[in-house]
GROMACS .gro file of C-alpha atoms in nm:
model
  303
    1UNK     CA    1  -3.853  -2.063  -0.990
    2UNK     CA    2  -3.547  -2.123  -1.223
    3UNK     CA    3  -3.306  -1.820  -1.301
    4UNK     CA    4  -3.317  -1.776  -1.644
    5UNK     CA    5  -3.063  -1.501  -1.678
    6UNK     CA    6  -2.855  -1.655  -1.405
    7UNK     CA    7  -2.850  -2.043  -1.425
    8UNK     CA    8  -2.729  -2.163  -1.111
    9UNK     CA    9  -2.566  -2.472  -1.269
   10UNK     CA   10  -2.318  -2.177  -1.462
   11UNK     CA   11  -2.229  -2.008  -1.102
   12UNK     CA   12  -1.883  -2.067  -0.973
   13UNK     CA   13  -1.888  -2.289  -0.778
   14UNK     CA   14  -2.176  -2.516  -1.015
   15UNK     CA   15  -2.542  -2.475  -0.818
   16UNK     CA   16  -2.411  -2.159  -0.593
   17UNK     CA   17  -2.742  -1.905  -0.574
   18UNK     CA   18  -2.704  -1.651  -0.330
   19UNK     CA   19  -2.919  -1.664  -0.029
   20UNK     CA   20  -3.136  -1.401   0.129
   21UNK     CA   21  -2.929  -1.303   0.352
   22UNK     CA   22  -2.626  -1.335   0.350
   23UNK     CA   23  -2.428  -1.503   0.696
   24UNK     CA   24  -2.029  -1.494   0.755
   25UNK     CA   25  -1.935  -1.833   0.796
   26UNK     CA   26  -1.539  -1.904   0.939
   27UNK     CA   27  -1.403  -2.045   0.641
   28UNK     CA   28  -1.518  -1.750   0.401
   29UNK     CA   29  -1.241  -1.591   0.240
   30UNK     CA   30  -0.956  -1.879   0.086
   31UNK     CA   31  -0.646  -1.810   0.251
   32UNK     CA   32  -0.744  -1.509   0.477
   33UNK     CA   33  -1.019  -1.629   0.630
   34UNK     CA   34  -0.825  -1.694   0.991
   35UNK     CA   35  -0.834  -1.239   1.007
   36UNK     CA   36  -1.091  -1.196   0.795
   37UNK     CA   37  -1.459  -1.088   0.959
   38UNK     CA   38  -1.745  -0.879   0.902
   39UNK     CA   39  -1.700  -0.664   1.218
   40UNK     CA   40  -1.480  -0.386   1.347
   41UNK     CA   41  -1.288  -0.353   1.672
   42UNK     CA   42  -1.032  -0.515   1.860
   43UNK     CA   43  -1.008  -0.913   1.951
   44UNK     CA   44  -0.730  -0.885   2.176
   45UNK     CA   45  -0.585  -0.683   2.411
   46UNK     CA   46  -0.237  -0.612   2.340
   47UNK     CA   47  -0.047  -0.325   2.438
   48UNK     CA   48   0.083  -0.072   2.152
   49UNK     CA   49   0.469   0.001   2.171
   50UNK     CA   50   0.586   0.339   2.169
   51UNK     CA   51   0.991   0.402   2.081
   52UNK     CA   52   1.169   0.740   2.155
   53UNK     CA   53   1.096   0.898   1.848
   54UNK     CA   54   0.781   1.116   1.818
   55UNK     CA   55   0.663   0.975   1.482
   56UNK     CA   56   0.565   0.568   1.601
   57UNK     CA   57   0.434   0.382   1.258
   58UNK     CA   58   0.291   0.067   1.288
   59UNK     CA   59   0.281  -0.068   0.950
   60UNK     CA   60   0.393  -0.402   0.715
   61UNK     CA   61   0.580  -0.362   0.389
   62UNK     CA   62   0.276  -0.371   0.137
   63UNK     CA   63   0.227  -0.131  -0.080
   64UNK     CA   64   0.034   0.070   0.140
   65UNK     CA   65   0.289   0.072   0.444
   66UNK     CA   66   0.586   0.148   0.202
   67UNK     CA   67   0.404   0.454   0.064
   68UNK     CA   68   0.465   0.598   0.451
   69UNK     CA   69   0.820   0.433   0.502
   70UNK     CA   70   0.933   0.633   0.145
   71UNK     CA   71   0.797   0.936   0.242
   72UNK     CA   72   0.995   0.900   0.629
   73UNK     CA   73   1.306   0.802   0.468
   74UNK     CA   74   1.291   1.087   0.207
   75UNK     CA   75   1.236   1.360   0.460
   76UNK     CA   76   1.487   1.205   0.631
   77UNK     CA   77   1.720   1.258   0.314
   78UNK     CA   78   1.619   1.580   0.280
   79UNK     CA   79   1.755   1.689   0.639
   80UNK     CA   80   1.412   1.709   0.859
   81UNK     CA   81   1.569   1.547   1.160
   82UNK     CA   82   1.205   1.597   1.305
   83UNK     CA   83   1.135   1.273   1.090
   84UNK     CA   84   1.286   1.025   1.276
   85UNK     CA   85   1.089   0.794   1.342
   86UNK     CA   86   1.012   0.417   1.500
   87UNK     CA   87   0.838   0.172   1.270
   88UNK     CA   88   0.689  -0.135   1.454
   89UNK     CA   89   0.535  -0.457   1.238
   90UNK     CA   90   0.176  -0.499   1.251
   91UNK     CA   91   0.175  -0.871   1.101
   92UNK     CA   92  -0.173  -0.870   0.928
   93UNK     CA   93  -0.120  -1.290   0.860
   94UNK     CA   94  -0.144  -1.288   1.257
   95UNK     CA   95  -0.368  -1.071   1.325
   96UNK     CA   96  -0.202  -0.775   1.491
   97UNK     CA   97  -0.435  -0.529   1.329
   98UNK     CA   98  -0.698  -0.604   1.587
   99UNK     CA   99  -0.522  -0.559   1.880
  100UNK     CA  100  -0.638  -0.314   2.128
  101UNK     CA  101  -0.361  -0.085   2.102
  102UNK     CA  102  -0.340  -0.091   1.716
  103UNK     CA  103  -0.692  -0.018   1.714
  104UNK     CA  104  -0.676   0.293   1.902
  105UNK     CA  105  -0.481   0.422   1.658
  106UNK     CA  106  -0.650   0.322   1.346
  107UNK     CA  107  -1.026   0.196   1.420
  108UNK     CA  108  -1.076   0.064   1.087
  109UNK     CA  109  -0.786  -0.220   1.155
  110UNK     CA  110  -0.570  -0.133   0.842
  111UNK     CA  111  -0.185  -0.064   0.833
  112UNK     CA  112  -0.024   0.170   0.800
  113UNK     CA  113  -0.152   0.399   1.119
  114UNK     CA  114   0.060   0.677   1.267
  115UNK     CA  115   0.107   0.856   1.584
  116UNK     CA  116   0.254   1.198   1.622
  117UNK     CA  117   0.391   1.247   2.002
  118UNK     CA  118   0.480   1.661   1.918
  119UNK     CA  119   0.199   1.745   1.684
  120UNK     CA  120   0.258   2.088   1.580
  121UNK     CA  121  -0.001   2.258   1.800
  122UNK     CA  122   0.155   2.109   2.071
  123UNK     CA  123  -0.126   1.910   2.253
  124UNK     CA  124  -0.193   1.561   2.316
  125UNK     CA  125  -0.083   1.280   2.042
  126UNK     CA  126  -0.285   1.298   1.728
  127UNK     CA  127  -0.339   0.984   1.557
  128UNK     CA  128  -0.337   0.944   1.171
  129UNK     CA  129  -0.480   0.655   0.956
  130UNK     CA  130  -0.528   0.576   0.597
  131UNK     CA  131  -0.180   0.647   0.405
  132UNK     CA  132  -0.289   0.885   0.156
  133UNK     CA  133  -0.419   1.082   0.475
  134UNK     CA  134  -0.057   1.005   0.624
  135UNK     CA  135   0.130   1.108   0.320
  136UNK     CA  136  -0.031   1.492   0.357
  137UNK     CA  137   0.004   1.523   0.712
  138UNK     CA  138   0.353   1.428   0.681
  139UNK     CA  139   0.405   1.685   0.389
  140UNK     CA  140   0.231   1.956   0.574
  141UNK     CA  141   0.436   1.919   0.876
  142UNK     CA  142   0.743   1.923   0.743
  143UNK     CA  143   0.664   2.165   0.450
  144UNK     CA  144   0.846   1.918   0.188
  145UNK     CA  145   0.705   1.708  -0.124
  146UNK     CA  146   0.359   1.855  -0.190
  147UNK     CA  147   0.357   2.148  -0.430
  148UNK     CA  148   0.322   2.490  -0.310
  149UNK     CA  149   0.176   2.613  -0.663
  150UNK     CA  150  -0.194   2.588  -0.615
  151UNK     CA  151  -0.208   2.416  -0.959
  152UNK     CA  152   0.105   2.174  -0.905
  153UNK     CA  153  -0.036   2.116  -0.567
  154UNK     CA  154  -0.371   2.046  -0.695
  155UNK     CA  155  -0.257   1.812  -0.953
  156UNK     CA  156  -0.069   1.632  -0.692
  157UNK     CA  157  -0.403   1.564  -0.497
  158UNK     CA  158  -0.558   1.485  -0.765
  159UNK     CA  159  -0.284   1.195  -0.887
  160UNK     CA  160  -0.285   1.091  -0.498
  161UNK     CA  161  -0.674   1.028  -0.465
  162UNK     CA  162  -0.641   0.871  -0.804
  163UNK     CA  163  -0.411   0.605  -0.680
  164UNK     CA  164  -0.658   0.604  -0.335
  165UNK     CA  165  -0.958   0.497  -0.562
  166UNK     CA  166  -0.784   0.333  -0.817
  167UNK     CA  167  -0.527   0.076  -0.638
  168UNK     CA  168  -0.802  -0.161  -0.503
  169UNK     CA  169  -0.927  -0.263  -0.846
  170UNK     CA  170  -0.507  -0.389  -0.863
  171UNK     CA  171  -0.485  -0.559  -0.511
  172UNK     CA  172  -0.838  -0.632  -0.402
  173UNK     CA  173  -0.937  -0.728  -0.753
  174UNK     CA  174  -0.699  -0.791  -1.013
  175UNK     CA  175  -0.421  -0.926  -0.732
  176UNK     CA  176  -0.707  -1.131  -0.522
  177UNK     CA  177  -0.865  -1.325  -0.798
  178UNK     CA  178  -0.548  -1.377  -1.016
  179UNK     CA  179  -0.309  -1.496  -0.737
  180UNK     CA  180  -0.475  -1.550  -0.373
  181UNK     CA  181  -0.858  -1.642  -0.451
  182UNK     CA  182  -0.926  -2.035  -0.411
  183UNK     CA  183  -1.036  -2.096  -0.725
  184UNK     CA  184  -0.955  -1.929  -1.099
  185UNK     CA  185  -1.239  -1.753  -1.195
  186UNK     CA  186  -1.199  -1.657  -1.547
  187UNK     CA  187  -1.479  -1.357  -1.536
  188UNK     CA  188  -1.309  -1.158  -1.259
  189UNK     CA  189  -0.963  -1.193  -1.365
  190UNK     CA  190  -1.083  -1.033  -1.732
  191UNK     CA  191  -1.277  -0.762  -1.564
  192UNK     CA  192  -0.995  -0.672  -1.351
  193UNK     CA  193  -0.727  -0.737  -1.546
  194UNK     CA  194  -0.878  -0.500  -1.812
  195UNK     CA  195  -0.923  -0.239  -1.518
  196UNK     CA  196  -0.547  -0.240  -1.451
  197UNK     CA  197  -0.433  -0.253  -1.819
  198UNK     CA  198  -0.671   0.083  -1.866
  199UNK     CA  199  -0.474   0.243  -1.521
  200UNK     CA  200  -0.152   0.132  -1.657
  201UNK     CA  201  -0.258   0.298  -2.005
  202UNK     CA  202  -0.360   0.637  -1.792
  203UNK     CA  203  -0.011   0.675  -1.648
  204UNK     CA  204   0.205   0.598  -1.935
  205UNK     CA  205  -0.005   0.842  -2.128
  206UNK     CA  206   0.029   1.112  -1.844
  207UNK     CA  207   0.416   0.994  -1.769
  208UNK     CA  208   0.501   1.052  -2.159
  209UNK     CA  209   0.465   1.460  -2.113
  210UNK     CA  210   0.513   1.459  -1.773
  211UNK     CA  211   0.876   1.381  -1.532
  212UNK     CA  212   0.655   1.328  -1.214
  213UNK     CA  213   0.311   1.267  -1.168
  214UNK     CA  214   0.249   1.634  -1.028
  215UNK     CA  215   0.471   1.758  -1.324
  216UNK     CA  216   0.831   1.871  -1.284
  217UNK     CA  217   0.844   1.784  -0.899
  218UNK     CA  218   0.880   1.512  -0.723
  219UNK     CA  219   0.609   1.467  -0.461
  220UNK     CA  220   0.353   1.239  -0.248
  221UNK     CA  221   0.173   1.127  -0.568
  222UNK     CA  222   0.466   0.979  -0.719
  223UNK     CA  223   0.517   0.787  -0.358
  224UNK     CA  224   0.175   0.678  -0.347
  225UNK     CA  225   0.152   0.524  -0.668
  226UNK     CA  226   0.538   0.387  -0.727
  227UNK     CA  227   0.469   0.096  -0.433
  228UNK     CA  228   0.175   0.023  -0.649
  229UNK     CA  229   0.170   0.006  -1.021
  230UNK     CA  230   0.580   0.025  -1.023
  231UNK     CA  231   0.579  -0.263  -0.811
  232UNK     CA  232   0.405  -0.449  -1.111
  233UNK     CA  233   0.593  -0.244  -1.363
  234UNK     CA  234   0.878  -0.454  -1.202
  235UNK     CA  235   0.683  -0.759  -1.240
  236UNK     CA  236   0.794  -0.782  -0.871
  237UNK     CA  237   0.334  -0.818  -0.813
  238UNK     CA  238   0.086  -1.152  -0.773
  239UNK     CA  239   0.355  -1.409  -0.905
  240UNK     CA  240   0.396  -1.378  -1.286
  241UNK     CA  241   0.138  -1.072  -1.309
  242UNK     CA  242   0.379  -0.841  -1.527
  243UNK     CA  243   0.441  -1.073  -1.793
  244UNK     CA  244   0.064  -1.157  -1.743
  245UNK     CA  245  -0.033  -0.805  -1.812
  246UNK     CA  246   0.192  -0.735  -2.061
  247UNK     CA  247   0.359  -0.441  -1.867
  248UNK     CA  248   0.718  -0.386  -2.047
  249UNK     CA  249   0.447  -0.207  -2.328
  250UNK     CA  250   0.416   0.104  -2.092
  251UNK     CA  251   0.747   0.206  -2.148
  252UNK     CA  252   0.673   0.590  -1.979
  253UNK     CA  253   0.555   0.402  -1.706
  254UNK     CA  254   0.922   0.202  -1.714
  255UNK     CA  255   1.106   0.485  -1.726
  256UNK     CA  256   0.954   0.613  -1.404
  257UNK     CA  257   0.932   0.314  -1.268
  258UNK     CA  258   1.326   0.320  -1.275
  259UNK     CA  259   1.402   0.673  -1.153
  260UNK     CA  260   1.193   0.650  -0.875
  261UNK     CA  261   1.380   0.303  -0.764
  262UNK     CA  262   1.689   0.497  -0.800
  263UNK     CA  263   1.621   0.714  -0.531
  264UNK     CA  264   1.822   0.614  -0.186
  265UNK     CA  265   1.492   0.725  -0.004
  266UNK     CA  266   1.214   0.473  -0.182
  267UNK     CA  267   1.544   0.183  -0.149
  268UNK     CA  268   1.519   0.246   0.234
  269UNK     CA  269   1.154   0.305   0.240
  270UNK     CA  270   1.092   0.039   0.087
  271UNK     CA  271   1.306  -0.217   0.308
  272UNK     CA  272   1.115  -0.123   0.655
  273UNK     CA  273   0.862  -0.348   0.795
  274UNK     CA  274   0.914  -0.579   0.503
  275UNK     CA  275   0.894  -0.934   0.563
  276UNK     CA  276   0.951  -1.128   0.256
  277UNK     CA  277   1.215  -1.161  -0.035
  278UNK     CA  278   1.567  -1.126  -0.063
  279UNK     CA  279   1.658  -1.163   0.322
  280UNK     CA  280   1.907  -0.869   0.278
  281UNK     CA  281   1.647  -0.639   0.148
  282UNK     CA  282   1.431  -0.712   0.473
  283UNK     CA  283   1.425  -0.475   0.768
  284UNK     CA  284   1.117  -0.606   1.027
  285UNK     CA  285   1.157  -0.292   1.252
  286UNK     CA  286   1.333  -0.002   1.190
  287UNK     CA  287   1.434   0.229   1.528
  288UNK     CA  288   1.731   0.399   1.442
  289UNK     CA  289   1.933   0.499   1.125
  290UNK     CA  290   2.178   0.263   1.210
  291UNK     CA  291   1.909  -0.014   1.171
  292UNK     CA  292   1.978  -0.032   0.751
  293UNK     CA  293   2.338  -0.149   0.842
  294UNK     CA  294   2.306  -0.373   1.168
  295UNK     CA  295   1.975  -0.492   1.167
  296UNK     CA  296   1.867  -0.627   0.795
  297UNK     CA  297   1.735  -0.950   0.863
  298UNK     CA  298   2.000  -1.156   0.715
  299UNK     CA  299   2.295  -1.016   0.988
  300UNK     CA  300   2.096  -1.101   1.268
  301UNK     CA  301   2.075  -1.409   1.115
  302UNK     CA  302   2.420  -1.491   1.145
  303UNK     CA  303   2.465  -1.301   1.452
   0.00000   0.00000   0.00000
């Protein structure tokens, strides 16, 4: 029986109809299909390192890992030595994420993961996974960046879990179908490209009353989302997305944008397990303080 409503001769590609069931074939998935796969756990045994520090991230400089590298470096800033910390690179293109020892940490096979060697109860080494979980464990521990005020605090979480829900509509939709997907398929990059415009719209209309996202202090929220949405701010997202999406228009969002770039913290941050760009700008592990001056990728270079 024909599909009235959806003619398959008007599916992407021309004739597609959806089966059944649906079966994961190896070539699903344009240019990630070598990692991508619809099961969990590890494909490959491979030992997890562990540096001298007691914070070990394993992580990649994507939004998501630099949300945990700013926060490090910023703690650091703020003089918690306790912060110190060893970042190793989890290279997603190869497939790191499912190695044994990765998975161990985070069973879900996503950077960034975290262990803590001196947890502050003292026992064994507790694991943490999913950034915006990182982000508050971090802030807990070291008392810094998350409000105290329960309603400064609460608006904190609340701008955090926004940017939780929110940001896969930008990478997973918008930033899939507009710069990585195998074809151009003008239906998703309207409906997600509207998506983002409307988030963009929600914090330049919150960033015109307010300094941070939490309100007058800077905090987690504003680390969460700055890797994210001032990323494409910069137009620095999914090849020529800013001009794209018109983003010089949310001039609050701009003017955050830039004060949280000035910040030495997010500048580190933001180098560590980074492996693309300006060479300079790209530290691939980061063990030591040391590291920002001796170990940028372009000095070993021409070592």
């Amino acid at each position: 029986m024909t599909d009235t409503k959806f003619p398959p001769e008007n599916n992407l590609p021309a004739g597609y109809e959806p089966p059944k069931v649906w079966t994961w074939e190896p070539g699903n998935g344009g240019q990630f299909a070598s990692v991508n796969r619809p099961i969990a756990g590890s494909t490959q045994e491979k030992e997890r390192p562990v540096g001298r520090h007691p914070l070990q991230l394993y992580s990649l400089g994507t939004p998501n890992g630099v949300k945990v590298t700013i926060m490090l470096e910023e703690l650091l800033a703020a003089g918690h030595a306790g912060a110190e910390y060893d970042a190793w690179l989890i290279n997603i293109g190869k497939g790191d994420q499912f190695g044994s020892g990765f998975v161990e940490v985070n069973p879900n096979s996503k950077i960034p993961a975290l262990m803590d060697h001196q947890p502050k109860d003292g026992g064994a080494p507790l694991r943490v996974f999913e950034s915006g979980s990182i982000l508050v464990y971090l802030a807990e521990k070291f008392g810094a960046f998350l409000p105290t005020d329960p309603r400064a605090r609460t608006e904190a979480m609340n701008w955090l879990f926004w940017q939780m829900g929110s940001a896969p509509f930008l990478g997973g939709g918008f930033g899939h179908f507009y710069a990585y997907a195998p074809m151009k398929i003008q239906y998703a990059i309207d409906r997600y490209a509207m998506e983002v415009k409307r988030q963009m719209d929600v914090l330049d209309r919150h960033l015109a009353e307010h300094e941070y996202m939490a309100g007058s202090e800077y905090s987690i929220a504003d680390m969460a989302i700055w890797p994210w949405y001032g990323r494409l701010a910069m137009k620095d997202a999914y090849n020529d997305a800013g001009d794209f999406l018109s983003v010089d228009e949310y001039r609050h969002v701009q003017r955050w944008t830039k004060q949280i770039g000035e910040r030495s913290g997010v500048k580190r941050g933001s180098m560590v397990n980074r492996t693309s760009g300006d060479p300079s700008t790209q530290l691939h592990e980061r063990h030591d303080a040391s590291d920002f001056d001796t170990k940028t990728q372009d000095k070993i270079a021409k070592a």
